[in-house]
mmCIF file with all atom_site columns, C-alpha atoms in Angstrom:
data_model
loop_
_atom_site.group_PDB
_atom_site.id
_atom_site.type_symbol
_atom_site.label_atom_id
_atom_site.label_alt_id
_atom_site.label_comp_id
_atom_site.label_asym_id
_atom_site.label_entity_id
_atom_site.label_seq_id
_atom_site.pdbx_PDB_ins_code
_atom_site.Cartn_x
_atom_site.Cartn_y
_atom_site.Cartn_z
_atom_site.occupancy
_atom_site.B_iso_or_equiv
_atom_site.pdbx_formal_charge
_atom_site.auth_seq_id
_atom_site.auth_comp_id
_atom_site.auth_asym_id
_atom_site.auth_atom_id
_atom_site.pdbx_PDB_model_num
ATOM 1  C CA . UNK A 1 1  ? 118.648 140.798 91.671  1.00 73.00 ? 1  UNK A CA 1
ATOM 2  C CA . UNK A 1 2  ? 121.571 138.099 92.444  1.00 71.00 ? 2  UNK A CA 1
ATOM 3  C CA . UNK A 1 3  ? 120.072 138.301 96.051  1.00 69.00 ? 3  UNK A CA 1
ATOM 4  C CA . UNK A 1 4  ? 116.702 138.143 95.470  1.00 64.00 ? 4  UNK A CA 1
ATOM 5  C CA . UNK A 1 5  ? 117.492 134.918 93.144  1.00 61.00 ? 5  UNK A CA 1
ATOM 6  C CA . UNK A 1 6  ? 119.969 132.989 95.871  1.00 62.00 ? 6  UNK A CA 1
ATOM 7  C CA . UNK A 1 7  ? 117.283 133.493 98.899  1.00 69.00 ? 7  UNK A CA 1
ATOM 8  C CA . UNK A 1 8  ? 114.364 132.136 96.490  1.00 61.00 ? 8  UNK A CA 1
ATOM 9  C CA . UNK A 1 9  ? 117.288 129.147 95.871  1.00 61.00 ? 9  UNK A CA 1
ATOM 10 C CA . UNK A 1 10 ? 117.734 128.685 99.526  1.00 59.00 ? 10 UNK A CA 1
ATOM 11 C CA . UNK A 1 11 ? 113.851 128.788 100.023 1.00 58.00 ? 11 UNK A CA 1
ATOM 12 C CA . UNK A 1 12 ? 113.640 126.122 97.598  1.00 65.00 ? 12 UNK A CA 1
ATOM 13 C CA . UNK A 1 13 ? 116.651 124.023 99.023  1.00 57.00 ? 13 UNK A CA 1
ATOM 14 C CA . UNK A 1 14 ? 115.402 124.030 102.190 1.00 56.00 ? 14 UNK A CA 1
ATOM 15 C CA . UNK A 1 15 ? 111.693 123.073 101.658 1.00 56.00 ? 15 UNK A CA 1
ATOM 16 C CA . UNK A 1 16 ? 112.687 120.368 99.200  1.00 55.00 ? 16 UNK A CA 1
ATOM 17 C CA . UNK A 1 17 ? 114.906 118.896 102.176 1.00 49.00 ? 17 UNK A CA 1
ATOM 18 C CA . UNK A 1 18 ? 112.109 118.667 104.724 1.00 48.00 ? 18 UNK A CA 1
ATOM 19 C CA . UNK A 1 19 ? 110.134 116.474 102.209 1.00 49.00 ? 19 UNK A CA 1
ATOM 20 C CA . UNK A 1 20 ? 112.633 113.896 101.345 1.00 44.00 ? 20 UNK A CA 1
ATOM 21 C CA . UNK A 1 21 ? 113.017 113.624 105.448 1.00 40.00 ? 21 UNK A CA 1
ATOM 22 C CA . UNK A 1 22 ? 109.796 111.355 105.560 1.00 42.00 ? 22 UNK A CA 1
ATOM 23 C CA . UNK A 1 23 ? 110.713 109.175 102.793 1.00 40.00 ? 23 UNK A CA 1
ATOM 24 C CA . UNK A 1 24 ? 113.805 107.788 104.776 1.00 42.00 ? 24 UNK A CA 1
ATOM 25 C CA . UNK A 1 25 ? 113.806 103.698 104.670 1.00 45.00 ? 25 UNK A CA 1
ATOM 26 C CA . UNK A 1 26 ? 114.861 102.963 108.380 1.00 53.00 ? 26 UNK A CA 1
ATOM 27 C CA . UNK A 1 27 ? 115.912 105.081 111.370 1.00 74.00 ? 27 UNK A CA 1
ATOM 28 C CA . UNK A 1 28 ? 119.211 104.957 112.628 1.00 91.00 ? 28 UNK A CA 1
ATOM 29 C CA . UNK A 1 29 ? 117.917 103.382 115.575 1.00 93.00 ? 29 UNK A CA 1
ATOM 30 C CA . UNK A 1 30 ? 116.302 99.917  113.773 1.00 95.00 ? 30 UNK A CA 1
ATOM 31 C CA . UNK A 1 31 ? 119.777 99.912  111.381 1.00 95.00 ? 31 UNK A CA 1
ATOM 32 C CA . UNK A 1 32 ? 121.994 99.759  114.546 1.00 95.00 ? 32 UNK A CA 1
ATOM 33 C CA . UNK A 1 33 ? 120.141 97.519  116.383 1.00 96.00 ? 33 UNK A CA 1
ATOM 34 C CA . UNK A 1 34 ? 119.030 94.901  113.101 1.00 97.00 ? 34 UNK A CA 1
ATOM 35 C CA . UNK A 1 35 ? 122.598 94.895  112.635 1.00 97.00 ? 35 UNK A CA 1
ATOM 36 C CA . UNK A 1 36 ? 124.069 93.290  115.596 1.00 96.00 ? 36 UNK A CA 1
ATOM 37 C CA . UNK A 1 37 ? 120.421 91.338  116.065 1.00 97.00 ? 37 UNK A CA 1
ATOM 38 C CA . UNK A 1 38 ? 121.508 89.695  112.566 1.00 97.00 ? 38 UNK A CA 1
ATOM 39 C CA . UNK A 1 39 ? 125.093 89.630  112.924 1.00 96.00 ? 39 UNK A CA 1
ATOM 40 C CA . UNK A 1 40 ? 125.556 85.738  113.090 1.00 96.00 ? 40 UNK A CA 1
ATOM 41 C CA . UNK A 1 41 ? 122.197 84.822  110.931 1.00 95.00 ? 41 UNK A CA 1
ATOM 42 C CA . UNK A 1 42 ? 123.173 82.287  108.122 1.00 95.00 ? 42 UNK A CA 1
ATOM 43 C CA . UNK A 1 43 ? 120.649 84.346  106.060 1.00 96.00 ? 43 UNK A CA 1
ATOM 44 C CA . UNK A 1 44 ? 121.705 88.232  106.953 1.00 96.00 ? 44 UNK A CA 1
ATOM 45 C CA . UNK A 1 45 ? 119.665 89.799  103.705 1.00 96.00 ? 45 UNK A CA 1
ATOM 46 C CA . UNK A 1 46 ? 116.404 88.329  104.621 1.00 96.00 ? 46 UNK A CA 1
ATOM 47 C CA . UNK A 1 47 ? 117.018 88.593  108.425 1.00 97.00 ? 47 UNK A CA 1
ATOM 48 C CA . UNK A 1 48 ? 117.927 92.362  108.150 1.00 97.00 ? 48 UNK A CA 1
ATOM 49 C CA . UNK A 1 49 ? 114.506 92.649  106.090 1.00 96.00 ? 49 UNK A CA 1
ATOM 50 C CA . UNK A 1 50 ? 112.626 91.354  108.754 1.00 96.00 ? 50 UNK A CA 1
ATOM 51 C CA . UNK A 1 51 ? 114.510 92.759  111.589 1.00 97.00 ? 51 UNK A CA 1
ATOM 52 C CA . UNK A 1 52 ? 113.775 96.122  109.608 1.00 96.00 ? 52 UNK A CA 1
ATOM 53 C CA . UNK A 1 53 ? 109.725 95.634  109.137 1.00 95.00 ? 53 UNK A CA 1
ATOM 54 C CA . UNK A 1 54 ? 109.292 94.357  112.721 1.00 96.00 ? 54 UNK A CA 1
ATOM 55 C CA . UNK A 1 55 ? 111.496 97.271  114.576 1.00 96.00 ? 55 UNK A CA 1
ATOM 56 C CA . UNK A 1 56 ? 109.628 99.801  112.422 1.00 95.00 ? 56 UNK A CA 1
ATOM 57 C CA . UNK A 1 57 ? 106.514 98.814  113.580 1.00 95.00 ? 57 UNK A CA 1
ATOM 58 C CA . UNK A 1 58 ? 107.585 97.924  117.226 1.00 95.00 ? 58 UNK A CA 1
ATOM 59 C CA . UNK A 1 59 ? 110.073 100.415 118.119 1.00 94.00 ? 59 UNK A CA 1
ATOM 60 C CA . UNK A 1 60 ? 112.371 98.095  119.213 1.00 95.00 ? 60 UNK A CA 1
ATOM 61 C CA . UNK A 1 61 ? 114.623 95.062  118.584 1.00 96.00 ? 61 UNK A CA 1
ATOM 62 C CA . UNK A 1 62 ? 115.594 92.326  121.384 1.00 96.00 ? 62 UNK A CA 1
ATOM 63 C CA . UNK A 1 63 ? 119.090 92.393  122.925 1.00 95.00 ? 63 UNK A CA 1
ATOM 64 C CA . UNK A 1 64 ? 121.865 89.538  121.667 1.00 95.00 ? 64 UNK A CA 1
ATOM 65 C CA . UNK A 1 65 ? 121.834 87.759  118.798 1.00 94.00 ? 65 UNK A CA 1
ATOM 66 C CA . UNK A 1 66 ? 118.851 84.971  119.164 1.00 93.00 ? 66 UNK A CA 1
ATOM 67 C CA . UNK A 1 67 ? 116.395 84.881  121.926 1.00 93.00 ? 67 UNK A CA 1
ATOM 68 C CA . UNK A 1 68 ? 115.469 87.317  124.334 1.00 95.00 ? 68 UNK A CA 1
ATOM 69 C CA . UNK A 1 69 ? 112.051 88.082  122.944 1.00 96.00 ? 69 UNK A CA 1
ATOM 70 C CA . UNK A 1 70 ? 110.455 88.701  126.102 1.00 96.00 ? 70 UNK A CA 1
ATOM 71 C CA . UNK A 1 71 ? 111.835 92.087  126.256 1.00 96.00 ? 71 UNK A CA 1
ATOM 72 C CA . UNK A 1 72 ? 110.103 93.232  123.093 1.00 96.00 ? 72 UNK A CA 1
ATOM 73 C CA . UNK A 1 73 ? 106.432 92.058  123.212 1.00 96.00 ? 73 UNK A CA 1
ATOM 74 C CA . UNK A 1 74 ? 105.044 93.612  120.238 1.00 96.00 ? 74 UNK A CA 1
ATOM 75 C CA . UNK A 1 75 ? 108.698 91.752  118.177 1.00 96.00 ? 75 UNK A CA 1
ATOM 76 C CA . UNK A 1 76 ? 107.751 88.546  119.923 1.00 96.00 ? 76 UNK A CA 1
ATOM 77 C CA . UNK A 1 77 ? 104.014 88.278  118.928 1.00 96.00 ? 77 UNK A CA 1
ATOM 78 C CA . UNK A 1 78 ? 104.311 89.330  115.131 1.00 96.00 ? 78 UNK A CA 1
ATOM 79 C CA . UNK A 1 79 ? 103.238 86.204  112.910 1.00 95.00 ? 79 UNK A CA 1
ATOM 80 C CA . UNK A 1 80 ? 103.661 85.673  109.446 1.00 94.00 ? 80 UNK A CA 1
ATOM 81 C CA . UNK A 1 81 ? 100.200 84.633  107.635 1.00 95.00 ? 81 UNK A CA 1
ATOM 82 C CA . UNK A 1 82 ? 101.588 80.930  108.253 1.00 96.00 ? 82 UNK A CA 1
ATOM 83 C CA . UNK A 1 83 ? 101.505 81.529  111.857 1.00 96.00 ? 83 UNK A CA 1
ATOM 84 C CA . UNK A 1 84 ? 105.188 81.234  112.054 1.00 95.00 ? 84 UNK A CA 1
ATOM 85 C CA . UNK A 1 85 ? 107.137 84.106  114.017 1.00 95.00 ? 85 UNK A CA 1
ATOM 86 C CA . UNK A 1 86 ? 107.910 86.879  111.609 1.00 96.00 ? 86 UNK A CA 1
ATOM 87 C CA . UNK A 1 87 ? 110.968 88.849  113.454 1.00 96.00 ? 87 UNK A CA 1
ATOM 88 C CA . UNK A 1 88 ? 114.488 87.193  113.941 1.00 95.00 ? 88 UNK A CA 1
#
């Protein structure tokens, strides 16, 4: 009985684990990368937002700390409904 009960336990453990996996904010990757992208912003919160949404949907997040757009594209052409640029 006590092993019958700890294997339906483990059953449950692990296939509540693989659907909280999903529902994780940011990948390692865009945290890293937002991180030093925003290191010397005057506004870090609401650059790390940003930096967050645009690498999400991107896949990737310029080199340095300003500038360098050209080697992210999809970063460089996102535009806020003002027509401002939306990533830092």
């Amino acid at each position: 009985m006590k092993v019958l009960f700890a294997t339906l336990l483990l059953c449950i453990l692990l296939l509540s684990s693989s659907f909280l996996e999903p529902a994780m904010a940011k990948p390692l990757f865009c945290a890293k990368k937002c991180k030093a992208r925003c290191e010397k912003a005057g506004l870090k919160d609401r650059c790390l937002k940003y930096c967050g949404i645009c690498c999400a949907q991107c896949k990737c997040v310029p080199s340095g700390t300003y500038g360098n757009k050209h080697e992210c594209p999809c970063y460089r052409d996102m535009r806020t409904n003002k027509g401002k640029p939306k990533c830092p």
